[in-house]
Each structure stands twice: as structure tokens, then as C-alpha cells.
XYZ file of C-alpha atoms in Angstrom:
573
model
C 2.905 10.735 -69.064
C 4.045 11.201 -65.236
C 3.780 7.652 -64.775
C 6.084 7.184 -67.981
C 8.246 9.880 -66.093
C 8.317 8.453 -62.484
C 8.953 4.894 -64.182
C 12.136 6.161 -66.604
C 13.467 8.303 -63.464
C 12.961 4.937 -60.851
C 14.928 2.723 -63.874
C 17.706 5.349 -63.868
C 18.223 5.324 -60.525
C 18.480 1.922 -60.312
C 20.582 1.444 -62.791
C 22.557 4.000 -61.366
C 23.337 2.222 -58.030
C 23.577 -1.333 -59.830
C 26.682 0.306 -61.941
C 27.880 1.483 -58.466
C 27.080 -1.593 -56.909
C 28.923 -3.437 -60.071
C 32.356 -1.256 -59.677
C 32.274 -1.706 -56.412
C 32.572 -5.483 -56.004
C 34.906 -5.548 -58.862
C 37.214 -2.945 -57.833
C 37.149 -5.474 -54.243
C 37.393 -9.013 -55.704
C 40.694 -7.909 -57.800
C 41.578 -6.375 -54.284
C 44.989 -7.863 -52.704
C 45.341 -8.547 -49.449
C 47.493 -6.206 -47.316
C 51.093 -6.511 -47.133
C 51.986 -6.999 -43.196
C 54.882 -4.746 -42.792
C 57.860 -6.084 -40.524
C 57.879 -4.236 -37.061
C 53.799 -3.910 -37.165
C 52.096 -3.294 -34.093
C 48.604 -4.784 -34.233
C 46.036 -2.476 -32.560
C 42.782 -3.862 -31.353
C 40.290 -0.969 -31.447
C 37.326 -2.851 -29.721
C 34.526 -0.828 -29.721
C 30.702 -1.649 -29.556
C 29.041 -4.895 -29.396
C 31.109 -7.800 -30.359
C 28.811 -9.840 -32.198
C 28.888 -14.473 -33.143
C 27.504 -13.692 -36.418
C 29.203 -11.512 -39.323
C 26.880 -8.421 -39.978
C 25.804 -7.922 -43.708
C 28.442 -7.874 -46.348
C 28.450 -4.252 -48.209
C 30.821 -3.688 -51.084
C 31.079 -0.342 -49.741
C 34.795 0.304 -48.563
C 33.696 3.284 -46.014
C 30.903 0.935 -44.491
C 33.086 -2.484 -44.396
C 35.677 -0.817 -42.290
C 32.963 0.357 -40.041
C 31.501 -3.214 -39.727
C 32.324 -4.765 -36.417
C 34.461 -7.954 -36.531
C 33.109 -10.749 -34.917
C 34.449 -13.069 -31.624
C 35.619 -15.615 -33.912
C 37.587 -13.342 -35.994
C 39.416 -11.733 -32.719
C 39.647 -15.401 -31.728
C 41.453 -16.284 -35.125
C 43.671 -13.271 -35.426
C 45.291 -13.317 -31.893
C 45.904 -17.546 -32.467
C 47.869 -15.932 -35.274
C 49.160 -13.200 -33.307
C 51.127 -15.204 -30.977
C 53.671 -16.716 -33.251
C 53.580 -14.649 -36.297
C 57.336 -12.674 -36.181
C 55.843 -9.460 -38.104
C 53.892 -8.419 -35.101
C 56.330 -6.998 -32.609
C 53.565 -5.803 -30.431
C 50.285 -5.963 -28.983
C 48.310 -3.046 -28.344
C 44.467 -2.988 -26.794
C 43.008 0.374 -27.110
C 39.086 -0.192 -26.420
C 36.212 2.177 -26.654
C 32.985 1.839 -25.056
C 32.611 -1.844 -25.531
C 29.083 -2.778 -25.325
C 29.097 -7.264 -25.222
C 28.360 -8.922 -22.357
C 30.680 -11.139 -19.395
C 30.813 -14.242 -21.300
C 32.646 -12.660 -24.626
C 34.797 -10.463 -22.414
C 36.292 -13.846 -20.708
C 36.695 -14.843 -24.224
C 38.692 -11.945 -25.279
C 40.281 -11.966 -21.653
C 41.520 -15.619 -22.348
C 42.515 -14.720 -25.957
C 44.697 -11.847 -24.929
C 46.400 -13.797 -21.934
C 48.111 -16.168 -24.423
C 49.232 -13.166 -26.616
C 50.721 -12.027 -23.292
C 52.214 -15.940 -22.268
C 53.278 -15.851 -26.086
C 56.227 -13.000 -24.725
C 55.292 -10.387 -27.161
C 55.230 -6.680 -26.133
C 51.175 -6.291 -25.323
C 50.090 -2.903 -24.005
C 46.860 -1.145 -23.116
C 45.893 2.300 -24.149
C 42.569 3.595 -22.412
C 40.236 6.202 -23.256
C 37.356 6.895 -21.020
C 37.777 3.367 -19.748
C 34.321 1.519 -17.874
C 34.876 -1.777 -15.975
C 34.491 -3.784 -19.124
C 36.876 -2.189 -20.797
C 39.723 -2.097 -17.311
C 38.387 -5.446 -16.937
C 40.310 -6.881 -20.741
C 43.174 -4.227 -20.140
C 44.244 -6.772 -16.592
C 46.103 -8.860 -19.005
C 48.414 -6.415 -20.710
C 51.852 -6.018 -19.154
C 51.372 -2.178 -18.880
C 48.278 -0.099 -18.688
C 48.208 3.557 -19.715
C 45.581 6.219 -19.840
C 45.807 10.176 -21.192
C 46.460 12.518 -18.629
C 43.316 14.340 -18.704
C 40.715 10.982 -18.290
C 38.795 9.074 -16.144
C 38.778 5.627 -15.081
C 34.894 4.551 -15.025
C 35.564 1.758 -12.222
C 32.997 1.919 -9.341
C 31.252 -1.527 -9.047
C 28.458 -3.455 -10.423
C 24.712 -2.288 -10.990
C 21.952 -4.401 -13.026
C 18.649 -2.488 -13.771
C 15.196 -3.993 -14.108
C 12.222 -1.608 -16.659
C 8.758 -2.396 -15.638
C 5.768 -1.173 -17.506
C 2.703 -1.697 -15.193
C 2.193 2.204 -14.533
C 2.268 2.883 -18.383
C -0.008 0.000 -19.286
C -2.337 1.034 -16.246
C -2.190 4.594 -18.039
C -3.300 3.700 -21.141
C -5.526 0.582 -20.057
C -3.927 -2.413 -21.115
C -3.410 -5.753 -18.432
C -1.019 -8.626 -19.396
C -2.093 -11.895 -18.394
C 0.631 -14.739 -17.591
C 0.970 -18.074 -16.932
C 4.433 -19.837 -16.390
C 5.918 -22.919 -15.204
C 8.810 -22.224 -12.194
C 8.491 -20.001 -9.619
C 11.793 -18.035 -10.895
C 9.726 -17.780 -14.543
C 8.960 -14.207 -13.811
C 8.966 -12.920 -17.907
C 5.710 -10.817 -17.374
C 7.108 -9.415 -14.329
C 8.262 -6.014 -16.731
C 4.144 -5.983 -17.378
C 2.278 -6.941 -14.433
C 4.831 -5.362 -11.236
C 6.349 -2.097 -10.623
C 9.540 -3.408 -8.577
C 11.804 -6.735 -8.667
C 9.765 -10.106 -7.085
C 11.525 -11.560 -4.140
C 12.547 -14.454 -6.760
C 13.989 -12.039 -9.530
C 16.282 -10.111 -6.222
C 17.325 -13.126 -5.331
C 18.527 -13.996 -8.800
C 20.227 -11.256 -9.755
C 22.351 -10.593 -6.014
C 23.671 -14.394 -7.158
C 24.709 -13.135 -10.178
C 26.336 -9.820 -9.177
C 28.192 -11.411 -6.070
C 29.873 -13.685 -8.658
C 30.540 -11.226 -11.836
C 31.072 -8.438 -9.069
C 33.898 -11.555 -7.097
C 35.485 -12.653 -10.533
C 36.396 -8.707 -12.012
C 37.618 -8.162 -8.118
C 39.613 -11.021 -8.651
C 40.961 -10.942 -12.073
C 42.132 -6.725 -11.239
C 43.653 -8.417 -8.624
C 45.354 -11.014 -10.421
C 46.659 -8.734 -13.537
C 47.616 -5.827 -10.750
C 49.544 -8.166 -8.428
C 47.451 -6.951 -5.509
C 45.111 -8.772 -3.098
C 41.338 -9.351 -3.550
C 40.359 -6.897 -0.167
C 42.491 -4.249 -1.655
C 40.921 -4.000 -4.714
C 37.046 -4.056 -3.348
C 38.392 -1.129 -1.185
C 39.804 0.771 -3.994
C 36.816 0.298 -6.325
C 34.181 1.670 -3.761
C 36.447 4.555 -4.201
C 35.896 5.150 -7.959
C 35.384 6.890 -10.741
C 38.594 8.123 -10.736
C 40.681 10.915 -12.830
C 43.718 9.892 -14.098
C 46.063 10.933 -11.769
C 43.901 9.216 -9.067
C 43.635 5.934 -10.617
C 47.324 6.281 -10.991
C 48.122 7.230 -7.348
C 46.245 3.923 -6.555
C 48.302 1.720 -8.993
C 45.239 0.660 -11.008
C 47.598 2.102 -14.352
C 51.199 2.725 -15.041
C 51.392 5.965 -16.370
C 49.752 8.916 -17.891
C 50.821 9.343 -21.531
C 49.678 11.008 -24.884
C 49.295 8.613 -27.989
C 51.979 9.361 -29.056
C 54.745 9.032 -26.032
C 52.557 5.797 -25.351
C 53.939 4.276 -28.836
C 56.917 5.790 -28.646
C 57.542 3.765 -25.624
C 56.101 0.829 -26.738
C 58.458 0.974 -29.926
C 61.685 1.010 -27.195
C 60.046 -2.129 -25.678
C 59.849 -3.797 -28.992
C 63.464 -3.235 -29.722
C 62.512 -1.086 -33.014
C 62.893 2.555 -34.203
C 59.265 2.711 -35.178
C 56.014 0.412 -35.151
C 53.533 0.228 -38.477
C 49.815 0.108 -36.662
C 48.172 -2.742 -38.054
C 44.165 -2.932 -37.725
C 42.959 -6.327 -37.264
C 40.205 -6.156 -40.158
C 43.705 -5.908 -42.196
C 45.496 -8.159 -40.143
C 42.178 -10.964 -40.460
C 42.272 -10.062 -44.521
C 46.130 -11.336 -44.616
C 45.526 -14.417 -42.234
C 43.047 -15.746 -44.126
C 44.471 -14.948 -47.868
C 47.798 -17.329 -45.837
C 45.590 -20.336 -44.517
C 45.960 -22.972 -46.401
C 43.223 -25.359 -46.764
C 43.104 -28.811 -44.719
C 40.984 -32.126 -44.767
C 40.523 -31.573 -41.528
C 37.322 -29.527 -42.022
C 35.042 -28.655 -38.486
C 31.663 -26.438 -39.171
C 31.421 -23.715 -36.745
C 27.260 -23.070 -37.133
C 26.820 -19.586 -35.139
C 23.005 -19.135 -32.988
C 22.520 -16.200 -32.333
C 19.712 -14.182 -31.072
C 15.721 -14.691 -30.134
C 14.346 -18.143 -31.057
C 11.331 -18.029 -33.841
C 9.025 -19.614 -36.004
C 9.692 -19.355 -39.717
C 12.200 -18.286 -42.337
C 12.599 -14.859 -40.799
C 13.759 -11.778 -42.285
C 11.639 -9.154 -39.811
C 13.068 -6.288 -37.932
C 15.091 -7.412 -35.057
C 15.451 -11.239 -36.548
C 17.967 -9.919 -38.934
C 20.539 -11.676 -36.780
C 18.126 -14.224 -35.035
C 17.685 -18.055 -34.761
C 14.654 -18.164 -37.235
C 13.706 -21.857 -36.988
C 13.461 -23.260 -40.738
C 16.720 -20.660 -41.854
C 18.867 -22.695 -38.798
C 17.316 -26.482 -39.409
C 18.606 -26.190 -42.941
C 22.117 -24.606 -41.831
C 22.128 -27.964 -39.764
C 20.720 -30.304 -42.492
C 23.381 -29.100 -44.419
C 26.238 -29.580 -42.310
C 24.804 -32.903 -41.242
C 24.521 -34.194 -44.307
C 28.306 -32.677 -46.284
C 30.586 -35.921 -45.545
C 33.541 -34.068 -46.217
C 32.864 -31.927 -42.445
C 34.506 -34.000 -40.085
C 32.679 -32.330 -36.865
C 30.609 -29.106 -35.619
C 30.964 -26.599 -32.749
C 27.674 -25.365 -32.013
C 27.958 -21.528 -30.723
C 25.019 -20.658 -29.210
C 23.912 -16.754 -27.884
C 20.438 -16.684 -27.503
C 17.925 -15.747 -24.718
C 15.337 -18.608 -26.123
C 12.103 -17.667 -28.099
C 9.372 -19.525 -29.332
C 9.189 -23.089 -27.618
C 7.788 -25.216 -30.568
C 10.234 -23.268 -32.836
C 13.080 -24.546 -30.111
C 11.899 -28.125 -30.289
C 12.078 -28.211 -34.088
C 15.663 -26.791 -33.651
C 16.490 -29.197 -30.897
C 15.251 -31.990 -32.794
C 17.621 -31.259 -36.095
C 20.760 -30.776 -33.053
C 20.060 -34.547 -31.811
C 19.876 -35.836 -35.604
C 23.496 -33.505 -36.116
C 25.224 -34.976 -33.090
C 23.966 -38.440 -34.101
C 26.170 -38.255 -37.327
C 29.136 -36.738 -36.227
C 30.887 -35.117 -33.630
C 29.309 -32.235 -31.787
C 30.422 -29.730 -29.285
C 28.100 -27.272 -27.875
C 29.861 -23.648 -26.825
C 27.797 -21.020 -24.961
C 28.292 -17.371 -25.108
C 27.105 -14.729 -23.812
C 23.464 -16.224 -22.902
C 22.123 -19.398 -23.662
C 18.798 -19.575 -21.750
C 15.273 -20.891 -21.836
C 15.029 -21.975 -25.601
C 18.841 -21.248 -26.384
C 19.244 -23.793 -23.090
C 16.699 -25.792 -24.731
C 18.555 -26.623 -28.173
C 21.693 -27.556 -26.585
C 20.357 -30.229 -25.072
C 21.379 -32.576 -27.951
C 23.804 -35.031 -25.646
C 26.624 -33.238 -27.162
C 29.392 -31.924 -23.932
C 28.625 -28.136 -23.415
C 31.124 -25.537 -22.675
C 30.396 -22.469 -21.206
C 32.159 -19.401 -19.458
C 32.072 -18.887 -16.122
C 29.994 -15.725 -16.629
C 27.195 -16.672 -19.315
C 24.172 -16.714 -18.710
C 22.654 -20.119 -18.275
C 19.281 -22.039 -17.239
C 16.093 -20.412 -16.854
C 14.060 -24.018 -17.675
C 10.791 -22.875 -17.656
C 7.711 -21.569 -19.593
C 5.779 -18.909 -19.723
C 2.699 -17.335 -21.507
C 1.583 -14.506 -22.243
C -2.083 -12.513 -23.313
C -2.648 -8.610 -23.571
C -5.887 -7.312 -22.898
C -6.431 -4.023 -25.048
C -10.145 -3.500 -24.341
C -9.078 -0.345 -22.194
C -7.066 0.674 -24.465
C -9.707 0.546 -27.255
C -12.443 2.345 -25.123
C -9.695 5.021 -24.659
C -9.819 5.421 -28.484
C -13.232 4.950 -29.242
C -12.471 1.535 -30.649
C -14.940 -1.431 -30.151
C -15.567 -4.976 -31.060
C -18.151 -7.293 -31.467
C -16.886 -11.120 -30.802
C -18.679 -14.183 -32.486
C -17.009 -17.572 -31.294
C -18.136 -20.960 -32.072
C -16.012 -23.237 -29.491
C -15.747 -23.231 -25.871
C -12.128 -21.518 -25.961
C -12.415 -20.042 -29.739
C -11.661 -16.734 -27.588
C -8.795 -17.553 -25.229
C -6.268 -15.527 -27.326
C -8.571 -12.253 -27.956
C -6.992 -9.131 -27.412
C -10.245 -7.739 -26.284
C -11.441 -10.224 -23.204
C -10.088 -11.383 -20.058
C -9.035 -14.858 -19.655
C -12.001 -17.156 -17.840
C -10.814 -19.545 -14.947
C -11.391 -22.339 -17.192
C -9.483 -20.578 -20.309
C -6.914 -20.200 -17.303
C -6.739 -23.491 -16.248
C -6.280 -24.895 -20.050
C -3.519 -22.667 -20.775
C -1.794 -23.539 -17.205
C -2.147 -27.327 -18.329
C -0.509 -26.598 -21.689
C 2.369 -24.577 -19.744
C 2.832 -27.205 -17.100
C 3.856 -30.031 -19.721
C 5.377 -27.754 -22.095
C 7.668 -27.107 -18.857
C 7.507 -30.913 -17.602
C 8.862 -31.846 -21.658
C 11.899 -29.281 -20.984
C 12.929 -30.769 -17.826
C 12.997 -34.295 -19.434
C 14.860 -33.113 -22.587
C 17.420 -31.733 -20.199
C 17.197 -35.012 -18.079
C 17.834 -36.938 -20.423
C 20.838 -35.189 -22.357
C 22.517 -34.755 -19.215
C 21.771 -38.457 -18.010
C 20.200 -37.524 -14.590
C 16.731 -38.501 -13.718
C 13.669 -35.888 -13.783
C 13.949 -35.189 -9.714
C 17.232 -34.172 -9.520
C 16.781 -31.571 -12.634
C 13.690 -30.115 -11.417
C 14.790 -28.159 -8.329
C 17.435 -26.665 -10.748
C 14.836 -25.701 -13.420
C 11.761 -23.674 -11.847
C 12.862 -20.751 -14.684
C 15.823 -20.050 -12.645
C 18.824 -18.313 -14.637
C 22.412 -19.175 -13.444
C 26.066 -17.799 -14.399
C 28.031 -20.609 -16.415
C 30.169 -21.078 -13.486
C 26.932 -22.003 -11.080
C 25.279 -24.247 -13.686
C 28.753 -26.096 -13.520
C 28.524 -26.697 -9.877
C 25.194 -28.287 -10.287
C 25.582 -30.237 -13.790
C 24.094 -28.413 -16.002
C 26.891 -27.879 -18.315
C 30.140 -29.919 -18.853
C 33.031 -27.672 -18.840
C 34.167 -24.213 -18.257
C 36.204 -22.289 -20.975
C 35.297 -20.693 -24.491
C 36.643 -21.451 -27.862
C 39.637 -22.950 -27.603
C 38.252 -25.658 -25.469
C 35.543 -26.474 -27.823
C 37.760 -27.737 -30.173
C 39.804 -28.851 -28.458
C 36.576 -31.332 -27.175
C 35.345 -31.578 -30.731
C 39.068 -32.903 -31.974
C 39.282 -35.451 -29.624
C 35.768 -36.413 -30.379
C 36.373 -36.106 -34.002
C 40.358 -38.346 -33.247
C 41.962 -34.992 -35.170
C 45.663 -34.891 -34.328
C 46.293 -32.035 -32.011
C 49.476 -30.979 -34.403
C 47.147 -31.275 -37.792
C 45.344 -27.922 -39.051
C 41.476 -27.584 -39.717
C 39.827 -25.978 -41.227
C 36.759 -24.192 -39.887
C 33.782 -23.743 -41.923
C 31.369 -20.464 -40.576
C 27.531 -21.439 -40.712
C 25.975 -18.985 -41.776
C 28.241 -17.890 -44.174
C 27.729 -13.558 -44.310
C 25.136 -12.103 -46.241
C 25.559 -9.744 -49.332
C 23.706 -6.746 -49.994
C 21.716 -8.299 -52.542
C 20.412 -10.855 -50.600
C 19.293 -8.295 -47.897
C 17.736 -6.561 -50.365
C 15.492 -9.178 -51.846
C 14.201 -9.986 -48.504
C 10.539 -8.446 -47.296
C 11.392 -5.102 -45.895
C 11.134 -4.325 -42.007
C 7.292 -2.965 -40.984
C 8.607 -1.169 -38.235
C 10.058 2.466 -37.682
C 13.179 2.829 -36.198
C 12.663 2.723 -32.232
C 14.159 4.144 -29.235
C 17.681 1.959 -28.306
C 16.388 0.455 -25.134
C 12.854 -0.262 -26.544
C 15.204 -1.448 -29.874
C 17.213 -3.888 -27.580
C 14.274 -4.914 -26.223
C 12.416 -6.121 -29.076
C 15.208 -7.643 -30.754
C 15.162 -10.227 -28.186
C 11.200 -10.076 -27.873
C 9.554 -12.317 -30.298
C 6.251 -9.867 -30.245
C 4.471 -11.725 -32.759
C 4.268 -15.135 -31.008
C 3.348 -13.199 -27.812
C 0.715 -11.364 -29.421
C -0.678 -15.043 -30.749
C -0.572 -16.468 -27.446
C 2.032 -19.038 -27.739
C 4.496 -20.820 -25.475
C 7.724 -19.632 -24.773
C 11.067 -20.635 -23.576
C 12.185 -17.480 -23.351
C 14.810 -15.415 -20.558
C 12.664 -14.001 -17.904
C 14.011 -10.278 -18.332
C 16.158 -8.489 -20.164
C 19.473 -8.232 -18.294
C 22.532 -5.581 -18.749
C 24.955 -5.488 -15.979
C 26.967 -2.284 -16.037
């Protein structure tokens, strides 16, 4: 009888939330578009992480305005922006935006041809960091509250290790990697930054730390030395960063728009979000034969169909070889950009995917674009021959390979936990969790590492038509910025989206003055989908240790495999 109960109650409930579910997406498929108002203002609230690929689709009005739009969207909306009479005005009011470098020159470049367009384009602060100074440099006027702070006072990148934990609790890490700047188990098996990893990451601040210098100087009309001086000044309060010309005035929200509204030449503006403002310029595009796949890679490189926690948004191998199979083999798509954000994974999943991006840019026109990070693997599968475009402050490189074994024998004698091993094979062992490596275990896995890496440094070679010795000093697991790799070859061009197609046009002999249209691979994900995937095994997790495993593929470290993989996890604030 209570299982009769429990069952009747569960069938209720679900058929509850699939009536809810049901109204829902009615009530938004007979949904207009919205009506763009003469005299709008459009008002970019950035906020958050600014991801390539559109987060799940929930017919859930509340939850879809919450959903963060993604850098093609922004990227669409302001090309519309700039010649679209309705919007009389610009405004960038940014929260704590939480993307990397790389997007931010994206957005950077997309709001400096609203600005060359000649339309009124302002920026309202709140509680402004660099990143978020660093995008307001290309409005005409910058104003903050009167009571805020400016959050401008340099650079800083941060490095976690774990060796004291793991010491505390007795596990070791064992690695092996190919490339002396390889240093992945670093976080495991040091307490403080190599020499190698230092030497890295002062290259990468002097030139993220020289290009916001110069850019502040550039949108403030003041020179580079005056503007290093000023920063080691900050943070400032309002009136300070004011008094040092960094904004134009103090307003409240409202004066600020009131203003704005004078510039205009209008009584009043009608705020405009873009989610709206995206809803009405795609309801207006009119379809063309020109059609151009944009297929979106993003996230940690791994095996399988994916579908675990922290892969939700991830390059699962067999999911993204049939995303290309499928473009490659739709006649009516003309040509693909290839937008790549990943730190690398899994190095036989990478192949795989490398592989199906030669057979793709063997049947039509290909253009790889970088984002934020395209290292080790995400490196890896853009070496297809297709040109490669990246900004001058993603993160590029790190050709190497590196493996890893833990050792949880302490661990288990802490716990009272132990095993008994039976092996039939000489190396039947080599990936136990509860014995140390032997020199000759050692010396196999350092022989699979060292042509793993050996096969990476020929696939880049070879796409980038240089021979073997002039790659190799460039590889040894080194990570660059996007402008750096330039300098040495290692990508083709600097820019973001707009040069990508405009490469992939010429490549494709599209007309610059005919439209496209641009096909998003993958297309977003509805609820239902999500929910008749396998569930995620683990609980929710601290947001550092969170960030950290989405871009960990745990499972092929705990099996001992390869991987082409970024050698730490890298924020610079």
C-alpha cells in the first residue's frame, strides 16, 4: 500500500511539472518578439562569465533572463547596433565580469566600432575592477556614483599547490611530462612556483599588465608612463579616480541618463536589454544561401559522449566528432569558423578530434578562432592546416605531455584500508593507486610520454609547414599570450571574430557585401534533454575546487592516461 502511495504521489508530481513544463513552452513559442521602441538606449549589463557556448535552454521566463548571453550574441547585437536608427545610444554598465583577456579584447573591439559608428556610447560603473575600466576605455564618457571605488591597482596571478595537504593526509603524485615548461603536477608535488612556471607567468603579466597600460592610455588621451604611475596609486574612491582623470564625472543613475538623453538629442531614452534587443535581431534576419557553421569548443578535452559534472559545457570527444561530421558532410554550409576555448584534456581524445578537424578543412573552408585559451589539447585540434586567429591576450601553446599517478597507500593506512595486489604481467600494476611506480614502470611511461610529445610537435610542424627543429624550442609545454605565439609562428593572425570571417569569406569567395548566415554548432540544449542525461555523481563543491575540476579531467588522471592538458590553472586579476 505505501508503495502504491509513494508511486501515485511520484506520478502526480510529475505530471504536475510536465503541465508546467507544457504551458510554459507554449505560452513562449506564441511569444512575439519585442517591439524596439524609437529613441532606445541599449544597455549592456555584462556581468559574470561570458561564456562560447549557450547555457541550457529553460522555458522558465525568471531563469532565461538570468541566463548569460554568450560572446557571439554580444558580437551579433553590437554589428546590429551600429547602424540600426532605433538605438540612439550606447550604454556599458558592467558588474563584476568574471571572462578572461582574450573575450575582453573581443568585447573591447566590438564596442570600438559602436563608438567609430558615431552613436552616443557611455559607461556607467559600479564597483568597477580592471576588467571592467579596462572595456569602459572605449566609451566617449566614463561615469561612476559618487560614493564608489575604482578597483584599478595592477596585475596579480596566483598559483594553489597541494603538496602540504597531500603530505597531511599521505598521498604522493607521481609525474612524468615531456617539456621542461610541462609543470601540470607542479599544484601536487611543490609548495611554490618552479623557476620555469615564474618565468612564464612574469612574460605573461609584463604583456597583459603593457597592453591595459596602453589601451587606458589610448581611450584617456594620456601617455603610457602616466598611467603606470597613476595605477600604482590605486584603488581609488570616486572622487580620487576623478581628480586623476581616469572618469568624467560623478553621477547618480539617474542624472547619468538624463545626460545621456541631452547627448542623444531626445527628451527621454527607452533602456533596451540586449537579451531583448538579440530576440528582435534575430526575429529581422532574413535567411541567406550564404550559410557558414560557427561549431563552438569549449572547455576540458575528454573521452566519450559526456554528460558528467563539469563536462556539461566540455569538448567530450564522440559529442564534438559528430558536430563536425555533420557540418562536414551538410552541402548546403558553405564554410566553418572553428571557436575554440579549451585548456586541452585527454590526448587520444584530442587526436580523434584533430583527426575529424583535418577531414572538415579538407571539404570546405575552415578558419580556426581562439578565445580565451586554446592550449595543450585545445592547441592540439587546431592544428588542422586551417589559418588561426587569435587575440593578442589568449592563451596559447603549452605543446607538451604530461602524466600523472596518485599513490593512496598512505592514505589508506590512515583509514585502516588495505589491499592485497595479484598481477599477472610485468607492468599489470603501473596504474595502481596503492604502489609506487618502479624505475622500469618509470621508464615505460616516460617512453610513452616522450612520443606522445614528439607526435604533437610534428602535428604542429606540419600544419604550420615548418620542420620539427624549429617547432621544438617553442613547444617544451611552454604557454604563450596570442600576441607572443604570433611573433614566433604559431598562429596566423591577430584579431577575434570579425576577422575570422572575414578569412573564412575569402576562403569560401563570399562577396564581402552578401549576408550569411551563421549556423551555431551546438545548437542549445532544452531542459528535456538535460534531463534525460545520467545525473552528476558529485556534490556541489567549493568555487575554486569547482573551477578547478571543470577543467580537470579527474577520471583520465585517475586511469593513468596521457594528457595534453594546460600546466596550471591560471586567473589573472
Amino acid at each position: 500500500m505505501l508503495r502504491f502511495l509513494i508511486g501515485l504521489l511520484a506520478g502526480i508530481v510529475l505530471a504536475v511539472l510536465t503541465l508546467v513544463v507544457g504551458i510554459l513552452l507554449i505560452a513562449r513559442l506564441s511569444e512575439r518578439p519585442p517591439t524596439i521602441r524609437p529613441a532606445s538606449a541599449l544597455v549592456l549589463n555584462l556581468e559574470g562569465d561570458i561564456p562560447e557556448r549557450a547555457p541550457l535552454d529553460l522555458p522558465i521566463p525568471l531563469l532565461q533572463a538570468k541566463a548569460p548571453l554568450t560572446v557571439t550574441d554580444y558580437w551579433r547585437l553590437l554589428r546590429r547596433a551600429e547602424n540600426d536608427a532605433r538605438i540612439k545610444a550606447v550604454v556599458l554598465m558592467p558588474g563584476r565580469i568574471g571572462t578572461g583577456w582574450a573575450k575582453l579584447q573581443e568585447l573591447h573591439a566590438d564596442l570600438a566600432r559602436v563608438k567609430a559608428a558615431g552613436k552616443p556610447f557611455a559607461a556607467y560603473l559600479r564597483m568597477p575592477s580592471a576588467r571592467e575600466y579596462y572595456l569602459a576605455t572605449t566609451a566617449g564618457r566614463i561615469h561612476m556614483s559618487p560614493e564608489d571605488m575604482l578597483d584599478l591597482k595592477g596585475l596579480r596571478a596566483e598559483l594553489m599547490f597541494f603538496r602540504g595537504t597531500l603530505e597531511k593526509v599521505g598521498v604522493s603524485v607521481e609525474i612524468q611530462h615531456a617539456g621542461k615548461y610541462k609543470d601540470f603536477g607542479d599544484m601536487f608535488t611543490r609548495s611554490n612556483m618552479s623557476p620555469e612556471t615564474r618565468e612564464v607567468l612574469n612574460g605573461i603579466l609584463d604583456e597583459l599588465y603593457g597592453h591595459l597600460v596602453q589601451t587606458i592610455a589610448s581611450g584617456r588621451n594620456r601617455k603610457p608612463e602616466e598611467i603606470r604611475s597613476t595605477i600604482d596609486q590605486g584603488p581609488f574612491l570616486a572622487r580620487q579616480a576623478l581628480d586623476r582623470g581616469l572618469v568624467d564625472s560623478l553621477l547618480y543613475e539617474d542624472q547619468f541618463f538624463e545626460e545621456l538623453a541631452k547627448q542623444a538629442g531626445v527628451g527621454r531614452l527607452n533602456r533596451l536589454s540586449p537579451r531583448d534587443y538579440l530576440r528582435s535581431v534575430v526575429a529581422e534576419s532574413s535567411p541567406s544561401r550564404n550559410r557558414v557553421a560557427l561549431i563552438l569548443a569549449q572547455g576540458t578535452i575528454t573521452r566519450g559522449a559526456g554528460g558528467e559534472f563539469g563536462q556539461d559545457a566540455g569538448i567530450a570527444s564522440e559529442e564534438f566528432i559528430k558536430t563536425l561530421r555533420q557540418v562536414r558532410e551538410d552541402k548546403s554550409i558553405r564554410a566553418a569558423v572553428v571557436r575554440i576555448d579549451s585548456p586541452g584534456g585527454d590526448a587520444f581524445a584530442s587526436d580523434e578530434i584533430w583527426r575529424e578537424m583535418n577531414l572538415l578543412n579538407g571539404s570546405k573552408p575552415v578558419v580556426v578562432s581562439m578565445s580565451d585559451e586554446a592550449a595543450s589539447g585545445g592547441y592540439y585540434i587546431a592544428m588542422s592546416g586551417a589559418p588561426v586567429v587569435a587575440y593578442p591576450g589568449t592563451i596559447t601553446g603549452s605543446i607538451g605531455v604530461v602524466y600523472g599517478k596518485v599513490n593512496l597507500r598512505g592514505l589508506y593506512s590512515k583509514l585502516g584500508i588495505t589491499k592485497d595486489l595479484l598481477t599477472r604481467g610485468r607492468f599489470a600494476d603501473i596504474d595502481s593507486d596503492y604502489v609506487p611506480l618502479s624505475d622500469a614502470a618509470r621508464q615505460k611511461l616516460r617512453e610513452g610520454v616522450d612520443a606522445t610529445y614528439r607526435a604533437f610537435v610534428e602535428r604542429v610542424a606540419s600544419a604550420r609547414k615548418r620542420k620539427f627543429e624549429e617547432v621544438e624550442p617553442l613547444a617544451q609545454g611552454r604557454v604563450w599570450l596570442g600576441s607572443q605565439a604570433h611573433a614566433r609562428g604559431l598562429v596566423d593572425e591577430l584579431g577575434g571574430l570579425d576577422r575570422a570571417f572575414e578569412l573564412v569569406r575569402k576562403r569560401a569567395k563570399i562577396p564581402a557585401q552578401e549576408p550569411v548566415t551563421i549556423l551555431v554548432y551546438p545548437p542549445k540544449r532544452s531542459l528535456l534533454e538535460r534531463l534525460l542525461e545520467k545525473p552528476s555523481t558529485l556534490a556541489a563543491a567549493p568555487d575554486w575546487l569547482e573551477r578547478l575540476l571543470s577543467r580537470w579531467p579527474a577520471s583520465s588522471f585517475g586511469e593513468g592516461a596521457y594528457l595534453k592538458l594546460m600546466p596550471f590553472t591560471l586567473e589573472i586579476r
